[in-house]
Short mmCIF file of C-alpha atoms and ligand atoms in Angstrom, two decimals:
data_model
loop_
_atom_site.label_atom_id
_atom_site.label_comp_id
_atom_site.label_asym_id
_atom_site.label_seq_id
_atom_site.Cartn_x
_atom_site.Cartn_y
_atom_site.Cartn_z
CA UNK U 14 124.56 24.71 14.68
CA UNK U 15 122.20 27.75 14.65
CA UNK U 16 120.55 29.76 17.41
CA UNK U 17 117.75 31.27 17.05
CA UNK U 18 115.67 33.88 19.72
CA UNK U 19 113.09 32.46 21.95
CA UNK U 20 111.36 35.65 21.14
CA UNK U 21 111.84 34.90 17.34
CA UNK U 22 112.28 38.28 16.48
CA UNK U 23 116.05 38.84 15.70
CA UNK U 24 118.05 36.97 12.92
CA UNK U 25 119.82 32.99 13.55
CA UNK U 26 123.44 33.26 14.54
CA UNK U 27 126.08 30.71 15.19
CA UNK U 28 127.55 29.49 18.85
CA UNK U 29 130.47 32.04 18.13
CA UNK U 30 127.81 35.07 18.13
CA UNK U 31 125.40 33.85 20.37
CA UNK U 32 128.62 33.75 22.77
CA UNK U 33 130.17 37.26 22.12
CA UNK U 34 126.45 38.64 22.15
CA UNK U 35 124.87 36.77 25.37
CA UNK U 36 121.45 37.89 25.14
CA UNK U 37 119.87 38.24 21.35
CA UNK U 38 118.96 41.36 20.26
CA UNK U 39 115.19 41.28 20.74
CA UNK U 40 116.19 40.42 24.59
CA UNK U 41 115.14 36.81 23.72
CA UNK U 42 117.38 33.89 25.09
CA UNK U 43 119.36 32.07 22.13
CA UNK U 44 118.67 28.03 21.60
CA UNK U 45 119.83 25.65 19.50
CA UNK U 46 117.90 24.66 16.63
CA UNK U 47 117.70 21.23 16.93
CA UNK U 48 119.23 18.92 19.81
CA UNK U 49 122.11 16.71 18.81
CA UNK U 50 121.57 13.17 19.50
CA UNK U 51 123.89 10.56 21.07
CA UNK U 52 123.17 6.99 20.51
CA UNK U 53 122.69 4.35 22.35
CA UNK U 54 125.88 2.80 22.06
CA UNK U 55 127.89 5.66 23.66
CA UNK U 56 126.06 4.91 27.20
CA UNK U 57 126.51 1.31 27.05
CA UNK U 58 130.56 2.26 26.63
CA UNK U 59 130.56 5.49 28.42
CA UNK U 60 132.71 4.01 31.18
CA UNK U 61 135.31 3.33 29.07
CA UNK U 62 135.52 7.26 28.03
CA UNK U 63 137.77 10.23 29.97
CA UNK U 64 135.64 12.81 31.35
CA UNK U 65 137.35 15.32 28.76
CA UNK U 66 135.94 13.19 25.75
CA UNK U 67 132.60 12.58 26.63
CA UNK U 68 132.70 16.36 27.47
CA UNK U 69 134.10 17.01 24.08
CA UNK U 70 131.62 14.62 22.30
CA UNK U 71 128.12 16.27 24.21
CA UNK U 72 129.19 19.71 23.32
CA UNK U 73 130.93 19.88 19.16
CA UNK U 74 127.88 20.00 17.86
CA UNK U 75 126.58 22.75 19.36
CA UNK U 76 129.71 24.75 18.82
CA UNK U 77 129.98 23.44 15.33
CA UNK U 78 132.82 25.04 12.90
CA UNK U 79 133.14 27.99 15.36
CA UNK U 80 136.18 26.62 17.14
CA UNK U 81 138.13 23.66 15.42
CA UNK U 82 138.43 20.47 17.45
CA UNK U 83 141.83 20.82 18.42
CA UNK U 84 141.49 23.90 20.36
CA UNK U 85 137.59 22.59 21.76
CA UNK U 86 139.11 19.37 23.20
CA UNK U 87 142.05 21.73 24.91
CA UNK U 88 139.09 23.91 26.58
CA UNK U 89 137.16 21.56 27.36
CA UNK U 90 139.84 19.77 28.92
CA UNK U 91 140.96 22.91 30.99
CA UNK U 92 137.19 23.25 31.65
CA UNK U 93 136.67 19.37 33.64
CA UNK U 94 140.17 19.10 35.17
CA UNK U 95 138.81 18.73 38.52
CA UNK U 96 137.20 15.46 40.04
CA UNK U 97 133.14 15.40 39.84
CA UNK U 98 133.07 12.85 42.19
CA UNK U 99 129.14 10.68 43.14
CA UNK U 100 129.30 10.27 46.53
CA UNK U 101 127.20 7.60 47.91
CA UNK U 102 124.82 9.10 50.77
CA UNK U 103 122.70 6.19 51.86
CA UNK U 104 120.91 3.14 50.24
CA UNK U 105 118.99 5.78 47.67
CA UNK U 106 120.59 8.82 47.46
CA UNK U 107 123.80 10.00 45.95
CA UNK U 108 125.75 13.60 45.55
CA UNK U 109 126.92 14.56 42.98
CA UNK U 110 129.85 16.56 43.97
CA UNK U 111 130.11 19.81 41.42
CA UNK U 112 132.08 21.84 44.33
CA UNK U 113 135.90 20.70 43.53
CA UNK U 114 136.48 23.41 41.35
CA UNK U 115 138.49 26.68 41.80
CA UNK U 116 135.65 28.50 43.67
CA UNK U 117 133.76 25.99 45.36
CA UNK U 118 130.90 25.92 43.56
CA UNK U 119 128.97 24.72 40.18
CA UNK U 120 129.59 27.72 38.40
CA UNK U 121 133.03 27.12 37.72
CA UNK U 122 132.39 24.81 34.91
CA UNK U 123 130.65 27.21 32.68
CA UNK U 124 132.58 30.35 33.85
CA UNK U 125 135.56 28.23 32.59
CA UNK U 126 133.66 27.37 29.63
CA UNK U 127 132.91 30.75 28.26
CA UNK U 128 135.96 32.08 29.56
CA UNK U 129 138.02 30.46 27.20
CA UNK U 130 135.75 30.50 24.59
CA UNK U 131 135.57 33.74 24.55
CA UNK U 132 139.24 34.28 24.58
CA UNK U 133 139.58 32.10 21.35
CA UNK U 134 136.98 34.16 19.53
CA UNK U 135 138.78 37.74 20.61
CA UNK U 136 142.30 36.41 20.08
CA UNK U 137 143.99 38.54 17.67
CA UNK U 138 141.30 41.27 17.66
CA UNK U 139 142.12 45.08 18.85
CA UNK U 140 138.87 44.99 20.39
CA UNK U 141 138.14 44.80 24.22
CA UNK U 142 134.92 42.73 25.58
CA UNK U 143 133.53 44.34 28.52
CA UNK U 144 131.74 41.58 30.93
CA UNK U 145 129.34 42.99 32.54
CA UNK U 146 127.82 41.10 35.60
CA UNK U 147 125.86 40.98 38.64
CA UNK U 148 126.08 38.78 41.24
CA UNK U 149 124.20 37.62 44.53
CA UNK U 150 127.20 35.28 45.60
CA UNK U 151 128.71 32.46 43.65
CA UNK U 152 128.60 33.79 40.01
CA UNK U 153 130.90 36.57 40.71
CA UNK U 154 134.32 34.48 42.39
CA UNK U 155 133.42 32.16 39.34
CA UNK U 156 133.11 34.74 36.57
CA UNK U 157 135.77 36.55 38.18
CA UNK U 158 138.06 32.96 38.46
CA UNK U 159 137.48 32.04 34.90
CA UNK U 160 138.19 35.27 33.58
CA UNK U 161 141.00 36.22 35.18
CA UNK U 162 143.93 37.13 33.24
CA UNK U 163 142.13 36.92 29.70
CA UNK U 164 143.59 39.06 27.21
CA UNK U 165 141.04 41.37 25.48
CA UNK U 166 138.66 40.57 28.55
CA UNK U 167 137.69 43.20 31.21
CA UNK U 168 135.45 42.14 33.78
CA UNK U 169 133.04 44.40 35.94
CA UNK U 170 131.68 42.84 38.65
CA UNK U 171 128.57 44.29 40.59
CA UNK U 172 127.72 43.08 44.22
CA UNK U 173 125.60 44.42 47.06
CA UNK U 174 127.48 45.49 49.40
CA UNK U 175 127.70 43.65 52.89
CA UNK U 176 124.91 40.78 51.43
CA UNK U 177 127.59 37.94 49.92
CA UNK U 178 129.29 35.74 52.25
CA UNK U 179 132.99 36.42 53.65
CA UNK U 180 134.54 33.80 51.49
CA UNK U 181 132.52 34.97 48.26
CA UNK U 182 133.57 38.50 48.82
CA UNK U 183 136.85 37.59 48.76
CA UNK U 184 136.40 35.33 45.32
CA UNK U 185 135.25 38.15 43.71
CA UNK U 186 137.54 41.15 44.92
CA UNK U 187 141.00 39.90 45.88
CA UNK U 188 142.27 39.21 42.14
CA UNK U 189 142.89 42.66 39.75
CA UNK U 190 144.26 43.13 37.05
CA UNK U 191 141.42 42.45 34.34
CA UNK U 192 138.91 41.82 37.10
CA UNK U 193 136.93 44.95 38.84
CA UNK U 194 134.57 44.88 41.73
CA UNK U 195 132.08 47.77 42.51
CA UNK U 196 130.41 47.04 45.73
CA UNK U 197 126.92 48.74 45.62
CA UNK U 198 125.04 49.81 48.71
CA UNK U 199 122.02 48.74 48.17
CA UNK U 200 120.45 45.42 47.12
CA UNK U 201 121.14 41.92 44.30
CA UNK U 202 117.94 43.83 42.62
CA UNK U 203 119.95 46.89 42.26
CA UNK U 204 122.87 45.65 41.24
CA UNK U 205 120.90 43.56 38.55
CA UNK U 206 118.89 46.56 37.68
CA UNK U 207 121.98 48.79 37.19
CA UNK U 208 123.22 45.82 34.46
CA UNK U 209 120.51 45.45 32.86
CA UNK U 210 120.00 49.19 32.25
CA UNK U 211 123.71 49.06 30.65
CA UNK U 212 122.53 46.18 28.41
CA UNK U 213 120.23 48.36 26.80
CA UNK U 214 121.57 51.83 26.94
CA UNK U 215 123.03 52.69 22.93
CA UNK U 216 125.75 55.35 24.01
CA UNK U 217 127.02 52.83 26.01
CA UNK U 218 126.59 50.10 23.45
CA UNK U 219 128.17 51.98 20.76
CA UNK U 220 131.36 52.87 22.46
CA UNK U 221 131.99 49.54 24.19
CA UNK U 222 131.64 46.43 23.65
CA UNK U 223 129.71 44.50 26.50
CA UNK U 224 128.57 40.97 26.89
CA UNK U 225 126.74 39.27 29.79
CA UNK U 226 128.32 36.06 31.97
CA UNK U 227 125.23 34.30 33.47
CA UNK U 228 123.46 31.14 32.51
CA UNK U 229 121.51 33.28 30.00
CA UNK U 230 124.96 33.33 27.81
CA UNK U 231 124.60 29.90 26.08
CA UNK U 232 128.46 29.29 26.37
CA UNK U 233 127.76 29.15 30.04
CA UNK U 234 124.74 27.14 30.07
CA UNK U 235 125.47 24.31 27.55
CA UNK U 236 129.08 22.88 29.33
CA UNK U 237 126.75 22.22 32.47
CA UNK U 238 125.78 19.13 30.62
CA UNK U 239 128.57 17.87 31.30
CA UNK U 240 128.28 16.66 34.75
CA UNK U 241 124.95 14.87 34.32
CA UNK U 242 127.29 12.75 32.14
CA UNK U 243 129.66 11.86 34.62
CA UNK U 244 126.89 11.23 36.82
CA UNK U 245 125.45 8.25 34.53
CA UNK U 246 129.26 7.35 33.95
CA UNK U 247 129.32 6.52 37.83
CA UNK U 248 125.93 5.44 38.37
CA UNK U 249 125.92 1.47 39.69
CA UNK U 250 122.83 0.73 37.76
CA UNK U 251 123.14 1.28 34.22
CA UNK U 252 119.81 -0.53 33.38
CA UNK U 253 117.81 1.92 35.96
CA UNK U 254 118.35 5.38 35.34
CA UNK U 255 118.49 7.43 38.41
CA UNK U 256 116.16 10.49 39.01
CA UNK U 257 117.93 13.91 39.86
CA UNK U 258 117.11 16.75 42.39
CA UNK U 259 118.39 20.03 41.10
CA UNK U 260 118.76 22.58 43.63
CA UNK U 261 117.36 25.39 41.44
CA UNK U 262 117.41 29.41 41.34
CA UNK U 263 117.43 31.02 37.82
CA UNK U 264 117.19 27.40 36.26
CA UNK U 265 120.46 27.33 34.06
CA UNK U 266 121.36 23.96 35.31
CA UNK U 267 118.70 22.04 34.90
CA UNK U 268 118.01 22.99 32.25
CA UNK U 269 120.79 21.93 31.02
CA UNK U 270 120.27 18.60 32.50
CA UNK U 271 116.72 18.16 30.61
CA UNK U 272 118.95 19.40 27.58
CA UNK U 273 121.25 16.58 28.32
CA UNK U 274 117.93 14.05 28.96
CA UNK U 275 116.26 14.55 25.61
CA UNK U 276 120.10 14.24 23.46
CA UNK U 277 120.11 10.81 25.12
CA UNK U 278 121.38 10.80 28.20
CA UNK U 279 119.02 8.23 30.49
CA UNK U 280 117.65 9.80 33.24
CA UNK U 281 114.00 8.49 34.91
CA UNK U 282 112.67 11.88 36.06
CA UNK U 283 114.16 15.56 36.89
CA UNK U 284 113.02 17.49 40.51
CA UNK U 285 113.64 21.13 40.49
CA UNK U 286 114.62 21.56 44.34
CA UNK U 287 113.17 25.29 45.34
CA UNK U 288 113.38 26.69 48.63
CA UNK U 289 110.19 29.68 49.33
CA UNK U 290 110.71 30.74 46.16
CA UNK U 291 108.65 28.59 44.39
CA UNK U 292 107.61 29.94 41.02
CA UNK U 293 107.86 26.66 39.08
CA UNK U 294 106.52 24.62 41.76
CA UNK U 295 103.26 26.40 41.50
CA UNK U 296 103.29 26.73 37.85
CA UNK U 297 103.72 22.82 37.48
CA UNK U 298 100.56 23.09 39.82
CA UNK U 299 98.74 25.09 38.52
CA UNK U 300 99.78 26.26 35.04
CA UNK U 301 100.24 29.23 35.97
CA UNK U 302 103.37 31.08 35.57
CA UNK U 303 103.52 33.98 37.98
CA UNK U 304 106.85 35.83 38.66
CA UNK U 305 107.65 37.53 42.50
CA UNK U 306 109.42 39.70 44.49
CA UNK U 307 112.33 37.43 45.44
CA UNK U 308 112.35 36.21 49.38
CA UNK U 309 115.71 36.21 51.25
CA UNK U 310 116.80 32.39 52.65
CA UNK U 311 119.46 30.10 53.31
CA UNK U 312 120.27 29.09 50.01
CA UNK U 313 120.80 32.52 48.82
CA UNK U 314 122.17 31.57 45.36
CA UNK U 315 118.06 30.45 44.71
CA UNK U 316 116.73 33.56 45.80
CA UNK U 317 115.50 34.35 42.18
CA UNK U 318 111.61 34.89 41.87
CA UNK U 319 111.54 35.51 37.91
CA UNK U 320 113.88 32.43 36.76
CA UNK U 321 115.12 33.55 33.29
CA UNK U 322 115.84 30.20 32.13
CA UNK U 323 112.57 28.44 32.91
CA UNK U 324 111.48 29.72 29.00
CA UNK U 325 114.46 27.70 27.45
CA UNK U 326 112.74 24.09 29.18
CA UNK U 327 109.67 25.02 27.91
CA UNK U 328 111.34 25.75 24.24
CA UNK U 329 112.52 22.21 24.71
CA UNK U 330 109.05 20.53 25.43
CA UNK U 331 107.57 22.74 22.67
CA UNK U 332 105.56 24.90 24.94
CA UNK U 333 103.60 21.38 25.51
CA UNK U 334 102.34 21.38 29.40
CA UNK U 335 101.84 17.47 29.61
CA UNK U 336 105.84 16.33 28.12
CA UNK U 337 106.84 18.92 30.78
CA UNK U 338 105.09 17.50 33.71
CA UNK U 339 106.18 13.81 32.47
CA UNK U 340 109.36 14.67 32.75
CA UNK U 341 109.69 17.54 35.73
CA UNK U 342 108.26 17.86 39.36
CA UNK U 343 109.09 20.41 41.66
CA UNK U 344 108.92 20.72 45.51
CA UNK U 345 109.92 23.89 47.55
CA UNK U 346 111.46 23.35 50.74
CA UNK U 347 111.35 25.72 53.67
CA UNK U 348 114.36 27.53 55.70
CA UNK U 349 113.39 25.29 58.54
CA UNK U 350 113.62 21.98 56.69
CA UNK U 351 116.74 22.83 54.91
CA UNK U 352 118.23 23.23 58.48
CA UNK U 353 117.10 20.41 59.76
CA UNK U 354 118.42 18.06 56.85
CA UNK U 355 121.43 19.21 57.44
CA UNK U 356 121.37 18.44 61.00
CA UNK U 357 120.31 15.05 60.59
CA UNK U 358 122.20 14.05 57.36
CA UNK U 359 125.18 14.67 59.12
CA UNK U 360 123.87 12.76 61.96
CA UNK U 361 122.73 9.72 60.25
CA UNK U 362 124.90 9.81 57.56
CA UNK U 363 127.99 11.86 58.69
CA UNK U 364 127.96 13.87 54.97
CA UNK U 365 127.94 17.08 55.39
CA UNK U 366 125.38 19.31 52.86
CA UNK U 367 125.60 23.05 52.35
CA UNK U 368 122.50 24.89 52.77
CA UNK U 369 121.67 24.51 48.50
CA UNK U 370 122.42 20.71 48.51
CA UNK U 371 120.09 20.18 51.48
CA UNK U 372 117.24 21.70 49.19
CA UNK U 373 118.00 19.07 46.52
CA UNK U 374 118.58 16.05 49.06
CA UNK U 375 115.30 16.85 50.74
CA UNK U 376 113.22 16.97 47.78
CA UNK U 377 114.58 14.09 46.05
CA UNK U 378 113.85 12.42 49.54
CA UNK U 379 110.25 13.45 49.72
CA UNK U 380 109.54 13.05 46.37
CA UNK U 381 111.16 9.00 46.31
CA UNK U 382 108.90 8.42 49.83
CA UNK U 383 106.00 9.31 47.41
CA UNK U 384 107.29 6.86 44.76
CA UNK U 385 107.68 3.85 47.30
CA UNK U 386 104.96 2.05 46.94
CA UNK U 387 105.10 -1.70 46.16
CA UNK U 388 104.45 -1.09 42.19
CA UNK U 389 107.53 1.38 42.20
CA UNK U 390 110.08 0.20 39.87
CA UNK U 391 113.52 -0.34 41.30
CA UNK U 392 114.54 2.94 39.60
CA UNK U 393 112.03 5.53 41.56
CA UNK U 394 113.42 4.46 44.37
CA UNK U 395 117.45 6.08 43.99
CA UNK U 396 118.36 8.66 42.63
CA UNK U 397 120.76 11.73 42.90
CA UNK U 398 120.99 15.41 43.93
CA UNK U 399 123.60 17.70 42.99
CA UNK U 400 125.37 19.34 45.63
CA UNK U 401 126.48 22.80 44.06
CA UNK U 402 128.16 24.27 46.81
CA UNK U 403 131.20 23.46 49.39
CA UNK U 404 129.12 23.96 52.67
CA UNK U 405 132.20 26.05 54.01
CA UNK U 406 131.04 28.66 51.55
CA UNK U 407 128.15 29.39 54.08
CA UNK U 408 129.95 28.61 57.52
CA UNK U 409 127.58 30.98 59.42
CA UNK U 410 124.74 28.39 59.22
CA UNK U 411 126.32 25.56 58.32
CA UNK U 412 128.19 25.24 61.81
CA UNK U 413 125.79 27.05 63.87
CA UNK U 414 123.45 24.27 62.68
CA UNK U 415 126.27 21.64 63.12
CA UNK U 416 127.79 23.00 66.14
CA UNK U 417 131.28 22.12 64.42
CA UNK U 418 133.50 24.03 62.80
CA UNK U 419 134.08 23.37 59.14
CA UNK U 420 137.75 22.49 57.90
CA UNK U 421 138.63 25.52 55.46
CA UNK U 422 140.39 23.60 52.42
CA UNK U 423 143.75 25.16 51.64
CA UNK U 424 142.70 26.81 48.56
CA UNK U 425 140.56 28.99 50.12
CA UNK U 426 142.85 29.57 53.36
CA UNK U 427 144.71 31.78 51.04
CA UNK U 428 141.94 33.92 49.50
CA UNK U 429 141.12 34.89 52.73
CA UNK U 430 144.33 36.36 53.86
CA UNK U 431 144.47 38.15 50.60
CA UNK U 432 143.11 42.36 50.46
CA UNK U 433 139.49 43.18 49.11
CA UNK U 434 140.03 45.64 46.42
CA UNK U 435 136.57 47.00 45.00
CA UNK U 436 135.20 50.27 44.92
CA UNK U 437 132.23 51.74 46.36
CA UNK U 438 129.38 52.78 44.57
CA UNK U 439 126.10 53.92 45.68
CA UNK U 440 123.37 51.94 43.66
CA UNK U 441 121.90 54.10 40.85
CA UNK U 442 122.35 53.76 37.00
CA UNK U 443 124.23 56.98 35.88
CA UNK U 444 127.49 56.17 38.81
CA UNK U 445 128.00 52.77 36.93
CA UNK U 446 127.35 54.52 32.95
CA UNK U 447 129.70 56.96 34.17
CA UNK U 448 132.32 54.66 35.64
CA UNK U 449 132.02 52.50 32.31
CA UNK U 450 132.76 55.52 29.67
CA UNK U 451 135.56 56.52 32.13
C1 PLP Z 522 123.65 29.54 41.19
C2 PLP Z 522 123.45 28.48 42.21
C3 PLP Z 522 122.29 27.66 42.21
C4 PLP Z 522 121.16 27.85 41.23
O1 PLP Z 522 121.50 27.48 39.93
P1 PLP Z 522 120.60 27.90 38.68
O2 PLP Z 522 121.31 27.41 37.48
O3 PLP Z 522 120.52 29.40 38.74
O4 PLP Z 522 119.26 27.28 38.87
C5 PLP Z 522 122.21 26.64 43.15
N1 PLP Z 522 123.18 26.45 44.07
C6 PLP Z 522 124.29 27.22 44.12
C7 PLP Z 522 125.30 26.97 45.17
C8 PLP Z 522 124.47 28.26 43.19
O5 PLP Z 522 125.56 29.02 43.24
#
């Protein structure tokens, strides 16, 4: 399999390049030239299949001869040895549970993805990788999770200072060794800013050797098929393919679903769940694609106003407006609502939603009320949202809205007591360029 630049200007490489490199060269996004197909016959049997070999089978052909199969279906494995369980909510709605993992959240299937992937490709090699990242929350305990320990791997780690959550602080600064945290004082924008400036800077570029770890990085997009696999592997009704909410932010996962929809994989319609920032729900509205200043909410981890992946679903519908609005709505759900869903959800239903999960069960709620009607066909009428986050990662809403206090799993009982090692570093460009030649 080749990759090529969504901005076409920089030469095809293969899934071992694309990986060490994470952005191409041009600053496009890499994609895969053509998407590998799965036949029919593999979702009639795909209950019969282990999670690890479905996993294996949806993602060989995009890593092609770059790692042999022995050592893919022994990452892969690694990657999905956690249950992915779908929860049944009410008559129409299921969760899909992606928060089992190390850090609580979705992004420990692709951190664990790359992670080792990039491992394999350095093994043996006197060279370091330098991961350079910046996170708002949940990427950095997952980056920092998957990473950890990784020979030839050093991770740098940028967070604003006093703007993550307890628990995510902790994820991301209680582990050493390969892992560093700099806490900035200032803001996600900063810390993204400072990053990106690295990224592009040649001194720095010629004396290390840096690589990004967000869903840009196509070793951390692609695994997130996975799960939409499992999800049709559980789904009751096989002969009506469910539609799925995706709580979305910078539009990795998704994306990866729609990926997933168009190798195969049946699926009756995707919702991109947005709180206020709601880029893509006015560009499905009005073709118009208009970035923003992003707004501060509940479900923090979708604070993004500029969405870097949106360009790689568009590369999949060919640029073509209508086969994108066939196959993609999007609603954007307020702070207010979110709260309230949560309230009530655990009321009616006594399942408790985090304040990201809430976005996708609302919207998948709203938008099957609209698809009721007496013509609807039995499969616009259930569907599923993923819920990408434990809601004891954000326990200052979550029971303030509940009025209960959440039961901290024992995992996580331990990170806590552990010490926060980062260092402090006031937000500017030439502290971090400085720290990195160091
Ligand atoms: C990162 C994140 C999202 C958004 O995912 P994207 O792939 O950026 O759209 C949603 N929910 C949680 C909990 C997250 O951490």
């Amino acid at each position: 399999m080749k990759y090529y630049s969504t901005n076409k200007q920089s030469p095809k490489v293969n899934f071992k390049e694309a990986t060490i490199r994470g952005q191409a060269p041009d600053r496009g996004l890499y994609f895969p030239e053509n998407i590998p197909q799965i036949g029919k016959n593999f979702f009639q049997q795909i209950e019969k299949y282990p999670d690890e070999e479905i996993a294996l089978r949806v993602i060989k052909p995009y890593v092609g001869d770059s790692i042999p199969d022995e050592e893919l279906f022994s990452i892969v494995k690694e990657t999905v040895n956690f249950p992915i369980p779908l929860v049944k909510v009410n008559e129409n709605i299921f969760s899909l549970e992606l928060f089992h993992g190390p850090t609580l959240a979705f992004k420990d299937i692709g951190a664990r993805f790359m992670s080792r992937c990039l491992g394999y490709f350095l093994k043996g090699q006197d060279k370091e990788v330098t991961v350079l990242v910046a996170t708002s929350g949940d990427t950095g305990g997952a980056v920092a999770n998957g990473f950890y320990d990784v020979k030839g791997v050093k991770v740098v780690i940028l967070y604003p200072s006093g703007k993550v959550s307890a628990v995510q602080e902790k994820q991301l600064t209680t582990l050493g060794k390969n892992i560093h945290a700099l806490e900035i004082e200032g803001t996600f924008d900063d810390c993204q800013q400072m990053v990106k400036q690295a990224f592009t800077d040649e001194q720095i570029n010629t004396q290390l050797f840096l690589t990004s770890a967000n869903s840009i990085n196509v070793a951390r997009w692609l695994p997130q098929q996975f799960y939409y696999f499992f999800a049709y592997k559980q789904w009751p009704d096989k002969n009506n393919p469910p539609v799925i909410s995706v709580p979305s932010g910078n539009f990795g996962n998704i994306c990866a679903g729609i990926l997933a929809k168009q190798s195969g994989l049946p699926v009756e319609h995707f919702i991109a769940a947005c709180n206020v920032n709601d880029v893509v729900t006015k560009y499905l509205q009005t073709s118009n694609f208009k970035p923003q200043t992003a707004k501060p909410t509940l479900s923090n981890a979708m604070d993004v106003g500029n969405p870097s992946n949106f360009i790689r679903i568009l590369e999949i519908f060919h640029h073509r407006f209508p086969d994108l609005k066939k196959n993609l709505s999007s609603l954007s759900i307020t702070d207010e609502e979110t709260m309230a869903t949560i309230k009530e959800v655990d009321e009616k239903y006594n399942y408790l939603l985090d304040p990201h999960g809430a976005v996708g069960y609302l919207a998948l709620n709203k938008y099957l009320k609209e698809h009721s009607g007496k013509k609807a066909r039995l499969s616009d009428r259930q569907g599923i949202f993923l819920e990408t986050a434990h809601p004891v990662k954000f326990p200052e809403s979550v029971e303030k809205i509940t009025g209960r206090k959440i039961d901290i799993p024992q995992s996580l009982d331990s990170i806590m007591k552990n010490e926060k090692k980062s260092m402090k570093m006031k937000a500017g460009y030439y502290l971090l360029k400085e720290y990195l030649l160091k």
